[in-house]
JSON list of C-alpha atoms in Angstrom, two decimals:
[
{"chain": "A", "resi": 274, "resn": "TYR", "atom": "CA", "xyz": [205.07, 92.88, 95.58]},
{"chain": "A", "resi": 275, "resn": "LYS", "atom": "CA", "xyz": [203.47, 91.16, 98.57]},
{"chain": "A", "resi": 276, "resn": "HIS", "atom": "CA", "xyz": [203.04, 87.44, 98.60]},
{"chain": "A", "resi": 277, "resn": "PRO", "atom": "CA", "xyz": [199.39, 86.55, 99.44]},
{"chain": "A", "resi": 278, "resn": "THR", "atom": "CA", "xyz": [200.42, 83.50, 101.51]},
{"chain": "A", "resi": 279, "resn": "TYR", "atom": "CA", "xyz": [202.52, 85.61, 103.88]},
{"chain": "A", "resi": 280, "resn": "GLU", "atom": "CA", "xyz": [199.70, 88.11, 104.38]},
{"chain": "A", "resi": 281, "resn": "SER", "atom": "CA", "xyz": [197.15, 85.36, 105.07]},
{"chain": "A", "resi": 282, "resn": "ASN", "atom": "CA", "xyz": [199.55, 83.55, 107.44]},
{"chain": "A", "resi": 283, "resn": "PHE", "atom": "CA", "xyz": [200.21, 86.79, 109.30]},
{"chain": "A", "resi": 284, "resn": "PHE", "atom": "CA", "xyz": [196.46, 87.41, 109.53]},
{"chain": "A", "resi": 285, "resn": "LEU", "atom": "CA", "xyz": [195.91, 83.87, 110.86]},
{"chain": "A", "resi": 286, "resn": "ILE", "atom": "CA", "xyz": [198.62, 84.24, 113.48]},
{"chain": "A", "resi": 287, "resn": "ILE", "atom": "CA", "xyz": [197.32, 87.61, 114.70]},
{"chain": "A", "resi": 288, "resn": "SER", "atom": "CA", "xyz": [193.71, 86.32, 114.71]},
{"chain": "A", "resi": 289, "resn": "SER", "atom": "CA", "xyz": [194.73, 83.23, 116.69]},
{"chain": "A", "resi": 290, "resn": "LEU", "atom": "CA", "xyz": [196.54, 85.40, 119.21]},
{"chain": "A", "resi": 291, "resn": "PHE", "atom": "CA", "xyz": [193.50, 87.62, 119.77]},
{"chain": "A", "resi": 292, "resn": "ILE", "atom": "CA", "xyz": [191.19, 84.61, 120.03]},
{"chain": "A", "resi": 293, "resn": "SER", "atom": "CA", "xyz": [193.52, 82.99, 122.57]},
{"chain": "A", "resi": 294, "resn": "LEU", "atom": "CA", "xyz": [193.68, 86.18, 124.62]},
{"chain": "A", "resi": 295, "resn": "GLY", "atom": "CA", "xyz": [189.89, 86.43, 124.52]},
{"chain": "A", "resi": 296, "resn": "VAL", "atom": "CA", "xyz": [189.49, 82.85, 125.77]},
{"chain": "A", "resi": 297, "resn": "LEU", "atom": "CA", "xyz": [191.97, 83.48, 128.59]},
{"chain": "A", "resi": 298, "resn": "ALA", "atom": "CA", "xyz": [190.13, 86.66, 129.56]},
{"chain": "A", "resi": 299, "resn": "GLN", "atom": "CA", "xyz": [186.90, 84.65, 129.92]},
{"chain": "A", "resi": 300, "resn": "ASN", "atom": "CA", "xyz": [188.38, 82.32, 132.57]},
{"chain": "A", "resi": 301, "resn": "LYS", "atom": "CA", "xyz": [186.69, 82.82, 135.90]},
{"chain": "A", "resi": 302, "resn": "THR", "atom": "CA", "xyz": [188.48, 83.35, 139.18]},
{"chain": "A", "resi": 303, "resn": "ALA", "atom": "CA", "xyz": [187.94, 80.99, 142.10]},
{"chain": "A", "resi": 304, "resn": "GLU", "atom": "CA", "xyz": [185.74, 83.64, 143.73]},
{"chain": "A", "resi": 305, "resn": "GLU", "atom": "CA", "xyz": [183.57, 83.97, 140.60]},
{"chain": "A", "resi": 306, "resn": "ILE", "atom": "CA", "xyz": [183.20, 80.19, 140.28]},
{"chain": "A", "resi": 307, "resn": "VAL", "atom": "CA", "xyz": [182.10, 79.88, 143.91]},
{"chain": "A", "resi": 308, "resn": "GLN", "atom": "CA", "xyz": [179.64, 82.76, 143.47]},
{"chain": "A", "resi": 309, "resn": "VAL", "atom": "CA", "xyz": [178.03, 81.12, 140.42]},
{"chain": "A", "resi": 310, "resn": "HIS", "atom": "CA", "xyz": [177.84, 77.89, 142.46]},
{"chain": "A", "resi": 311, "resn": "LEU", "atom": "CA", "xyz": [176.18, 79.76, 145.36]},
{"chain": "A", "resi": 312, "resn": "ASP", "atom": "CA", "xyz": [173.70, 81.50, 143.02]},
{"chain": "A", "resi": 313, "resn": "ALA", "atom": "CA", "xyz": [172.74, 78.09, 141.63]},
{"chain": "A", "resi": 314, "resn": "TYR", "atom": "CA", "xyz": [172.32, 76.82, 145.21]},
{"chain": "A", "resi": 315, "resn": "ASN", "atom": "CA", "xyz": [169.94, 79.71, 146.00]},
{"chain": "A", "resi": 316, "resn": "ASN", "atom": "CA", "xyz": [167.98, 79.00, 142.81]},
{"chain": "A", "resi": 317, "resn": "ARG", "atom": "CA", "xyz": [168.01, 75.24, 143.49]},
{"chain": "A", "resi": 318, "resn": "ASP", "atom": "CA", "xyz": [169.30, 74.81, 139.92]},
{"chain": "A", "resi": 319, "resn": "ILE", "atom": "CA", "xyz": [171.07, 71.46, 139.97]},
{"chain": "A", "resi": 320, "resn": "ASP", "atom": "CA", "xyz": [172.54, 71.81, 136.46]},
{"chain": "A", "resi": 321, "resn": "ALA", "atom": "CA", "xyz": [174.14, 75.19, 137.20]},
{"chain": "A", "resi": 322, "resn": "PHE", "atom": "CA", "xyz": [175.16, 73.97, 140.68]},
{"chain": "A", "resi": 323, "resn": "MET", "atom": "CA", "xyz": [177.00, 71.02, 139.14]},
{"chain": "A", "resi": 324, "resn": "PHE", "atom": "CA", "xyz": [178.56, 72.94, 136.23]},
{"chain": "A", "resi": 325, "resn": "TYR", "atom": "CA", "xyz": [181.72, 73.93, 138.13]},
{"chain": "A", "resi": 326, "resn": "ILE", "atom": "CA", "xyz": [181.98, 70.69, 140.13]},
{"chain": "A", "resi": 327, "resn": "ASP", "atom": "CA", "xyz": [184.94, 68.48, 139.23]},
{"chain": "A", "resi": 328, "resn": "ASP", "atom": "CA", "xyz": [184.30, 64.79, 138.42]},
{"chain": "A", "resi": 329, "resn": "SER", "atom": "CA", "xyz": [186.43, 63.73, 141.39]},
{"chain": "A", "resi": 330, "resn": "VAL", "atom": "CA", "xyz": [185.21, 66.37, 143.86]},
{"chain": "A", "resi": 331, "resn": "GLU", "atom": "CA", "xyz": [185.27, 65.62, 147.59]},
{"chain": "A", "resi": 332, "resn": "PHE", "atom": "CA", "xyz": [182.81, 67.11, 150.12]},
{"chain": "A", "resi": 333, "resn": "TYR", "atom": "CA", "xyz": [183.69, 66.79, 153.81]},
{"chain": "A", "resi": 334, "resn": "ASN", "atom": "CA", "xyz": [181.78, 67.19, 157.07]},
{"chain": "A", "resi": 335, "resn": "VAL", "atom": "CA", "xyz": [183.11, 68.80, 160.23]},
{"chain": "A", "resi": 336, "resn": "GLU", "atom": "CA", "xyz": [185.59, 66.67, 162.16]},
{"chain": "A", "resi": 337, "resn": "GLU", "atom": "CA", "xyz": [185.72, 63.99, 159.46]},
{"chain": "A", "resi": 338, "resn": "CYS", "atom": "CA", "xyz": [188.93, 63.04, 157.70]},
{"chain": "A", "resi": 339, "resn": "THR", "atom": "CA", "xyz": [187.21, 61.17, 154.88]},
{"chain": "A", "resi": 340, "resn": "PRO", "atom": "CA", "xyz": [184.77, 62.71, 152.43]},
{"chain": "A", "resi": 341, "resn": "HIS", "atom": "CA", "xyz": [181.07, 62.12, 152.97]},
{"chain": "A", "resi": 342, "resn": "LEU", "atom": "CA", "xyz": [180.45, 62.72, 149.26]},
{"chain": "A", "resi": 343, "resn": "LYS", "atom": "CA", "xyz": [182.99, 61.64, 146.68]},
{"chain": "A", "resi": 344, "resn": "GLY", "atom": "CA", "xyz": [182.62, 62.28, 142.99]},
{"chain": "A", "resi": 345, "resn": "LYS", "atom": "CA", "xyz": [180.27, 64.37, 140.91]},
{"chain": "A", "resi": 346, "resn": "GLU", "atom": "CA", "xyz": [177.56, 61.69, 140.72]},
{"chain": "A", "resi": 347, "resn": "GLU", "atom": "CA", "xyz": [177.22, 61.41, 144.51]},
{"chain": "A", "resi": 348, "resn": "VAL", "atom": "CA", "xyz": [177.08, 65.19, 144.89]},
{"chain": "A", "resi": 349, "resn": "GLN", "atom": "CA", "xyz": [174.44, 65.50, 142.18]},
{"chain": "A", "resi": 350, "resn": "GLU", "atom": "CA", "xyz": [172.30, 62.73, 143.67]},
{"chain": "A", "resi": 351, "resn": "ARG", "atom": "CA", "xyz": [172.45, 64.22, 147.19]},
{"chain": "A", "resi": 352, "resn": "TYR", "atom": "CA", "xyz": [171.81, 67.82, 146.13]},
{"chain": "A", "resi": 353, "resn": "THR", "atom": "CA", "xyz": [169.00, 66.93, 143.69]},
{"chain": "A", "resi": 354, "resn": "THR", "atom": "CA", "xyz": [167.12, 65.42, 146.63]},
{"chain": "A", "resi": 355, "resn": "TYR", "atom": "CA", "xyz": [168.13, 68.27, 148.95]},
{"chain": "A", "resi": 356, "resn": "PHE", "atom": "CA", "xyz": [166.88, 70.92, 146.51]},
{"chain": "A", "resi": 357, "resn": "GLU", "atom": "CA", "xyz": [163.57, 69.07, 146.09]},
{"chain": "A", "resi": 358, "resn": "LYS", "atom": "CA", "xyz": [163.08, 68.99, 149.88]},
{"chain": "A", "resi": 359, "resn": "SER", "atom": "CA", "xyz": [164.09, 72.65, 150.31]},
{"chain": "A", "resi": 360, "resn": "PRO", "atom": "CA", "xyz": [161.73, 74.87, 148.28]},
{"chain": "A", "resi": 361, "resn": "GLU", "atom": "CA", "xyz": [162.58, 77.98, 150.36]},
{"chain": "A", "resi": 362, "resn": "LEU", "atom": "CA", "xyz": [166.34, 77.39, 150.38]},
{"chain": "A", "resi": 363, "resn": "HIS", "atom": "CA", "xyz": [168.39, 80.56, 150.59]},
{"chain": "A", "resi": 364, "resn": "SER", "atom": "CA", "xyz": [171.87, 81.59, 151.67]},
{"chain": "A", "resi": 365, "resn": "GLU", "atom": "CA", "xyz": [173.26, 85.01, 152.32]},
{"chain": "A", "resi": 366, "resn": "ILE", "atom": "CA", "xyz": [177.02, 85.37, 152.51]},
{"chain": "A", "resi": 367, "resn": "THR", "atom": "CA", "xyz": [178.11, 88.04, 154.98]},
{"chain": "A", "resi": 368, "resn": "ASN", "atom": "CA", "xyz": [181.88, 87.52, 154.84]},
{"chain": "A", "resi": 369, "resn": "LYS", "atom": "CA", "xyz": [184.17, 86.15, 152.17]},
{"chain": "A", "resi": 370, "resn": "MET", "atom": "CA", "xyz": [187.89, 85.48, 152.12]},
{"chain": "A", "resi": 371, "resn": "VAL", "atom": "CA", "xyz": [189.87, 84.51, 149.05]},
{"chain": "A", "resi": 372, "resn": "PHE", "atom": "CA", "xyz": [193.35, 83.00, 149.12]},
{"chain": "A", "resi": 373, "resn": "GLY", "atom": "CA", "xyz": [194.33, 82.27, 145.53]},
{"chain": "A", "resi": 374, "resn": "ASN", "atom": "CA", "xyz": [192.33, 79.18, 144.58]},
{"chain": "A", "resi": 375, "resn": "LYS", "atom": "CA", "xyz": [190.66, 78.85, 148.00]},
{"chain": "A", "resi": 376, "resn": "VAL", "atom": "CA", "xyz": [187.45, 80.64, 148.95]},
{"chain": "A", "resi": 377, "resn": "ILE", "atom": "CA", "xyz": [185.88, 80.78, 152.41]},
{"chain": "A", "resi": 378, "resn": "ASP", "atom": "CA", "xyz": [182.27, 81.96, 152.73]},
{"chain": "A", "resi": 379, "resn": "TYR", "atom": "CA", "xyz": [180.53, 82.74, 156.01]},
{"chain": "A", "resi": 380, "resn": "GLY", "atom": "CA", "xyz": [176.81, 83.34, 156.04]},
{"chain": "A", "resi": 381, "resn": "TYR", "atom": "CA", "xyz": [173.25, 82.57, 157.04]},
{"chain": "A", "resi": 382, "resn": "PHE", "atom": "CA", "xyz": [171.18, 79.78, 155.55]},
{"chain": "A", "resi": 383, "resn": "THR", "atom": "CA", "xyz": [167.44, 79.20, 155.69]},
{"chain": "A", "resi": 384, "resn": "GLY", "atom": "CA", "xyz": [164.95, 76.76, 154.18]},
{"chain": "A", "resi": 385, "resn": "SER", "atom": "CA", "xyz": [167.10, 73.64, 154.56]},
{"chain": "A", "resi": 386, "resn": "ASN", "atom": "CA", "xyz": [164.93, 70.53, 154.16]},
{"chain": "A", "resi": 387, "resn": "GLY", "atom": "CA", "xyz": [161.80, 72.66, 154.57]},
{"chain": "A", "resi": 388, "resn": "SER", "atom": "CA", "xyz": [162.86, 74.19, 157.89]},
{"chain": "A", "resi": 389, "resn": "SER", "atom": "CA", "xyz": [162.44, 77.90, 158.48]},
{"chain": "A", "resi": 390, "resn": "GLU", "atom": "CA", "xyz": [165.12, 77.81, 161.21]},
{"chain": "A", "resi": 391, "resn": "PRO", "atom": "CA", "xyz": [168.12, 79.91, 160.12]},
{"chain": "A", "resi": 392, "resn": "PHE", "atom": "CA", "xyz": [171.64, 78.70, 160.79]},
{"chain": "A", "resi": 393, "resn": "GLU", "atom": "CA", "xyz": [175.17, 79.95, 160.22]},
{"chain": "A", "resi": 394, "resn": "LEU", "atom": "CA", "xyz": [177.76, 78.09, 158.22]},
{"chain": "A", "resi": 395, "resn": "ILE", "atom": "CA", "xyz": [181.27, 78.46, 156.96]},
{"chain": "A", "resi": 396, "resn": "PHE", "atom": "CA", "xyz": [181.89, 76.88, 153.57]},
{"chain": "A", "resi": 397, "resn": "MET", "atom": "CA", "xyz": [185.40, 76.38, 152.28]},
{"chain": "A", "resi": 398, "resn": "TYR", "atom": "CA", "xyz": [186.11, 75.65, 148.62]},
{"chain": "A", "resi": 399, "resn": "LYS", "atom": "CA", "xyz": [189.24, 74.63, 146.74]},
{"chain": "A", "resi": 400, "resn": "VAL", "atom": "CA", "xyz": [189.15, 75.42, 143.03]},
{"chain": "A", "resi": 401, "resn": "LYS", "atom": "CA", "xyz": [191.48, 73.93, 140.44]},
{"chain": "A", "resi": 402, "resn": "GLY", "atom": "CA", "xyz": [191.30, 75.37, 136.95]},
{"chain": "A", "resi": 403, "resn": "ASP", "atom": "CA", "xyz": [187.62, 76.12, 136.50]},
{"chain": "A", "resi": 404, "resn": "LYS", "atom": "CA", "xyz": [186.24, 73.37, 138.79]},
{"chain": "A", "resi": 405, "resn": "ILE", "atom": "CA", "xyz": [185.54, 73.00, 142.49]},
{"chain": "A", "resi": 406, "resn": "VAL", "atom": "CA", "xyz": [187.65, 70.01, 143.54]},
{"chain": "A", "resi": 407, "resn": "LYS", "atom": "CA", "xyz": [187.23, 70.04, 147.29]},
{"chain": "A", "resi": 408, "resn": "LYS", "atom": "CA", "xyz": [184.71, 71.35, 149.76]},
{"chain": "A", "resi": 409, "resn": "PRO", "atom": "CA", "xyz": [186.38, 70.84, 153.13]},
{"chain": "A", "resi": 410, "resn": "PRO", "atom": "CA", "xyz": [184.45, 70.92, 156.43]},
{"chain": "A", "resi": 411, "resn": "LEU", "atom": "CA", "xyz": [181.48, 73.17, 156.71]},
{"chain": "A", "resi": 412, "resn": "VAL", "atom": "CA", "xyz": [181.28, 74.62, 160.18]},
{"chain": "A", "resi": 413, "resn": "SER", "atom": "CA", "xyz": [178.13, 75.65, 162.04]},
{"chain": "A", "resi": 414, "resn": "GLU", "atom": "CA", "xyz": [177.93, 78.37, 164.68]},
{"chain": "A", "resi": 415, "resn": "SER", "atom": "CA", "xyz": [177.47, 75.72, 167.39]},
{"chain": "A", "resi": 416, "resn": "ARG", "atom": "CA", "xyz": [180.74, 74.11, 166.27]},
{"chain": "A", "resi": 417, "resn": "LEU", "atom": "CA", "xyz": [182.43, 77.51, 166.30]},
{"chain": "A", "resi": 418, "resn": "THR", "atom": "CA", "xyz": [181.18, 78.07, 169.87]},
{"chain": "A", "resi": 419, "resn": "ILE", "atom": "CA", "xyz": [182.58, 74.69, 170.95]},
{"chain": "A", "resi": 420, "resn": "PHE", "atom": "CA", "xyz": [185.87, 75.45, 169.19]},
{"chain": "A", "resi": 421, "resn": "ARG", "atom": "CA", "xyz": [186.11, 78.89, 170.77]},
{"chain": "A", "resi": 422, "resn": "SER", "atom": "CA", "xyz": [185.41, 77.52, 174.25]},
{"chain": "A", "resi": 423, "resn": "LYS", "atom": "CA", "xyz": [188.10, 74.85, 173.83]},
{"chain": "A", "resi": 424, "resn": "LEU", "atom": "CA", "xyz": [190.49, 77.47, 172.55]},
{"chain": "A", "resi": 425, "resn": "HIS", "atom": "CA", "xyz": [190.08, 79.55, 175.72]},
{"chain": "A", "resi": 426, "resn": "GLN", "atom": "CA", "xyz": [190.41, 76.64, 178.20]}
]
């Protein structure tokens, strides 16, 4: 004789375990989160761009110790306007490095604020859980040239 309660409890426990494992398997890596963010940038899709942005995110500029954008609302406001002014916006990442929850992308960008002039940038991201929490300094090729020249002095 098998007690129906034990069988149903066992079934619930096993089902919960498989559901939990399935949810864990769906978690994205830092690299995947940054790629989705970059794809949204290229598509100028503000909703997808903001999806993986943490509420307390901080964006920094080169050589600045304080964030120039702080919080999800400021980022959304700035990038909504930026996307509107950049109908031909496109980035192409040529090199990527991943260190656990940190991702560094190097690539070429065009269409910024309506300009056809291409430029090179390095973007660095810090991901916590499934959200981008920090976007430290973005570096342009001219800044890299200055840095390299100072390094060799």
